[in-house]
Coordinates of C-alpha atoms in Angstrom, one line a residue:
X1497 CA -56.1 9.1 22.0
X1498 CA -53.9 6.4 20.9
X1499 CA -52.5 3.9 24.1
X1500 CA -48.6 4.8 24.5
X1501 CA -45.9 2.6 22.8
X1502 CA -44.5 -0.1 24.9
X1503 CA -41.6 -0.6 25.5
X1504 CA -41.1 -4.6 24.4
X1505 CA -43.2 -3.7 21.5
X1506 CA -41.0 -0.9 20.2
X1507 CA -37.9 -3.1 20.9
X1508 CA -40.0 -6.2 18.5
X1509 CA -40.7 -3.8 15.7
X1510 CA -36.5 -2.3 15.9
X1511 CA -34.9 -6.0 17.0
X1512 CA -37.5 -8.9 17.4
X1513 CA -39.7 -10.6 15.2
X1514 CA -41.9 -7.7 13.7
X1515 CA -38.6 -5.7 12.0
X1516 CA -38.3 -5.2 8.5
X1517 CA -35.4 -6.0 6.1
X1518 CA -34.1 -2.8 5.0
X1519 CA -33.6 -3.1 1.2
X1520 CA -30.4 -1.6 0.0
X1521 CA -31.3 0.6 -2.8
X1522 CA -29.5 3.5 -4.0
X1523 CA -31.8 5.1 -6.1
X1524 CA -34.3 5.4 -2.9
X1525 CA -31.2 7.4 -1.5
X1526 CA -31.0 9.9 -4.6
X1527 CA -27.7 8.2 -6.2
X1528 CA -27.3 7.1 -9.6
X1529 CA -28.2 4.2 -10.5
X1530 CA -25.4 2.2 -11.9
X1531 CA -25.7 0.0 -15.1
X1532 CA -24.5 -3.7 -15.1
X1533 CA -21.2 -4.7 -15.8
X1534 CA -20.3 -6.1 -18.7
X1535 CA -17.9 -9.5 -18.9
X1536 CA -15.3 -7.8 -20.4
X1537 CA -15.0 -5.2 -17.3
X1538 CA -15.7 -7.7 -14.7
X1539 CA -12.6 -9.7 -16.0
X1540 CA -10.5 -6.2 -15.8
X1541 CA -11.6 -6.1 -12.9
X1542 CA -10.2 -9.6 -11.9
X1543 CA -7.4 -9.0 -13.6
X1544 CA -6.4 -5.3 -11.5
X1545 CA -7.3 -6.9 -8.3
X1546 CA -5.0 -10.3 -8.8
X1547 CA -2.0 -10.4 -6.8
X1548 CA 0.2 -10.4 -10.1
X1549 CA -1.0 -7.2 -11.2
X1550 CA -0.6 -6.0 -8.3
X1551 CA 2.8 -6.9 -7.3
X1552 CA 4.1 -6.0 -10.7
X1553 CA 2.5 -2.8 -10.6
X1554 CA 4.4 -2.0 -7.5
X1555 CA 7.7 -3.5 -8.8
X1556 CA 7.1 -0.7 -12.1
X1557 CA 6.4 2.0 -9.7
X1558 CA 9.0 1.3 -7.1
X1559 CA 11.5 1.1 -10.0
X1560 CA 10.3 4.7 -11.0
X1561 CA 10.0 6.2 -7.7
X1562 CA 13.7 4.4 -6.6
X1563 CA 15.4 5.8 -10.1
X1564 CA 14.2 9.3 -9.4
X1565 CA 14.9 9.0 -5.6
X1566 CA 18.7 8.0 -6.9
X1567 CA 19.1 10.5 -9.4
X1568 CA 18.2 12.8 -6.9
X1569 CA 20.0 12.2 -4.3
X1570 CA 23.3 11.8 -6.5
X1571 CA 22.3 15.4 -8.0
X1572 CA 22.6 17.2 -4.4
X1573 CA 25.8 14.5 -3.4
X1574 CA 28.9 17.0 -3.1
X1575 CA 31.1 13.6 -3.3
X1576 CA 29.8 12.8 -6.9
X1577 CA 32.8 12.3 -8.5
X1578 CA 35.4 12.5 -5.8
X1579 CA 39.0 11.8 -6.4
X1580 CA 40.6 10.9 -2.6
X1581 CA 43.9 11.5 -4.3
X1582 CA 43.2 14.7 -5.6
X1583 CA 40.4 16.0 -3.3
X1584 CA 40.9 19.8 -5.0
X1585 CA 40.2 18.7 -8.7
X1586 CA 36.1 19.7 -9.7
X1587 CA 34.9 16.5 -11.0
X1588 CA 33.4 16.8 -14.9
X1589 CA 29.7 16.9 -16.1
X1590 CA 30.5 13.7 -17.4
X1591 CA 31.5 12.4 -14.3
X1592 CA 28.4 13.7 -12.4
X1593 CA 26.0 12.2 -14.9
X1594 CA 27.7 9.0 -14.5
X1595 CA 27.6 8.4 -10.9
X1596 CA 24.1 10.1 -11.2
X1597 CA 23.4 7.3 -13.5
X1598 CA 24.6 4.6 -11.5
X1599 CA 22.8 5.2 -8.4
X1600 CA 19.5 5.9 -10.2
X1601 CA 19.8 2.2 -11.3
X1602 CA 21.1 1.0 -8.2
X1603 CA 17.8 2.7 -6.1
X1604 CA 15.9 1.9 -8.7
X1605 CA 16.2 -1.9 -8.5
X1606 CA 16.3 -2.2 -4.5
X1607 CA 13.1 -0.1 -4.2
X1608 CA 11.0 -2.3 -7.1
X1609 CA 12.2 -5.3 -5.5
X1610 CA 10.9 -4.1 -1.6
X1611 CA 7.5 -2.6 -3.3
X1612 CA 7.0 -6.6 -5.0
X1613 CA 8.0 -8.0 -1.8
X1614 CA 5.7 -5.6 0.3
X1615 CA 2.7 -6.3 -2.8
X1616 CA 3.0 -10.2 -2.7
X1617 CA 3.3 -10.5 1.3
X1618 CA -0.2 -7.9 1.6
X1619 CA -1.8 -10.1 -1.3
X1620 CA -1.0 -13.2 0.5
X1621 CA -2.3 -11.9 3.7
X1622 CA -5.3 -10.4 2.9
X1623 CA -5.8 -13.3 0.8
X1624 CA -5.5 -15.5 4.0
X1625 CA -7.3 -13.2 6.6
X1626 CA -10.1 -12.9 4.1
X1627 CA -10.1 -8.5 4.9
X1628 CA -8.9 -6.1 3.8
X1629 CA -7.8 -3.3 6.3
X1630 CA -4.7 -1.9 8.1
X1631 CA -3.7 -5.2 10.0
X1632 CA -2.6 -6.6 6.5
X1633 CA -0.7 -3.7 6.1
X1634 CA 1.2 -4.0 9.6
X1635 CA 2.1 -8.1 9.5
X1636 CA 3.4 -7.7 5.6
X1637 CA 5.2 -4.6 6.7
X1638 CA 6.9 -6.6 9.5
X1639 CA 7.4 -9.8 7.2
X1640 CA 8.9 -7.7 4.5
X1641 CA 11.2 -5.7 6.8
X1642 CA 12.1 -8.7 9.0
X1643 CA 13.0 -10.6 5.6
X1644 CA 15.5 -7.6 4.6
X1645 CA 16.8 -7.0 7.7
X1646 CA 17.5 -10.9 8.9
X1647 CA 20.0 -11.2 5.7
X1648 CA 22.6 -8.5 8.5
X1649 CA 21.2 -11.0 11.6
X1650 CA 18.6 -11.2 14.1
X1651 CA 18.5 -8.0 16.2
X1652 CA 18.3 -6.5 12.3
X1653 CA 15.2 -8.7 11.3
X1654 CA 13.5 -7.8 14.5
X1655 CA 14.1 -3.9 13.9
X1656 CA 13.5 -3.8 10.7
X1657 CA 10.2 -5.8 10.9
X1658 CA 9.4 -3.5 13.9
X1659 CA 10.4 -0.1 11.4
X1660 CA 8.9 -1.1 8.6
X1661 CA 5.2 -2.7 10.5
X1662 CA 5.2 0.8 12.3
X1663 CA 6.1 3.0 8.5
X1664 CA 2.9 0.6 6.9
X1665 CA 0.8 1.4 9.7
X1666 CA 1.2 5.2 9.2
X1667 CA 1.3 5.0 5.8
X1668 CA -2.6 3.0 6.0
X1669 CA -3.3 5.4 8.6
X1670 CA -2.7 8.5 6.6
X1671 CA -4.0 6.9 3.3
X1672 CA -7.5 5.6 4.5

């Protein structure tokens, strides 16, 4: 019969000198295996994960998001055109649409300016830290909501980097 296995020996062949580099290889593990990339889709690739794109991808969907968010919002508003000297009077479809209008613009523009804020400060911190993973997510949230908030004073920076570091974080959290 074979001697047993030592102990140091096993520990040489899993940790010590004896161990052998594990290739990574898909195909061993049954996946596909993926062709190469060609220039042109390496430099999309560049191009979608540049802090530009990014940021103006989140300006254009923060402007979206913020105009429907407005519209909506002045659609369920019962003081949608409101007349304080003649609070009886039903204000006109006109009227409604208008003020609709308005604050679909208004929400519009202060949410794609807070989702390129929130973008660039992530890009620039990942870009520092050199990762990518939820504590980016936390200090832009804080530097973004401090940098709104300080324009009303300090207690206001501090809550609203405090707000918006804990909304990132459960946004990342729920996301990933």
């Amino acid at each position: 019969p074979p001697p047993p296995l030592q102990y140091s020996l096993l520990l040489q062949h899993l940790v010590g000198d004896k161990r052998q580099p594990r290739v990574w290889d898909p195909a061993a593990l049954g996946g596909i295996p993926c062709p190469p990339k060609s220039e042109e889709q390496k430099m999309v690739e560049r191009v979608m994960e540049s802090c530009p794109f990014k940021a103006a991808l989140a300006c254009v969907g923060g402007f979206v998001l913020g105009g429907a968010f407005g519209i909506f919002t002045a659609g369920i508003d019962t003081n949608a055109g409101f007349d304080p000297k003649d609070p009886y009077r039903t204000p006109t479809a006109k009227e409604v649409l208008k003020d609709m209008g308005q604050r679909g613009i208004s929400y519009a523009k202060n949410f794609a300016i807070v989702g390129a804020m929130f973008s660039c400060t992530e890009c620039v911190v990942e870009s520092y830290r050199g990762k990518s993973d939820w504590k980016n997510s936390v200090i832009s949230g804080c530097i973004t909501g401090g940098a709104i908030g300080f324009r009303a004073g300090l207690k206001a920076g501090v809550i609203g980097c405090g707000g918006f570091a804990a909304f990132s974080a459960a946004v990342d959290y729920y996301l990933r």
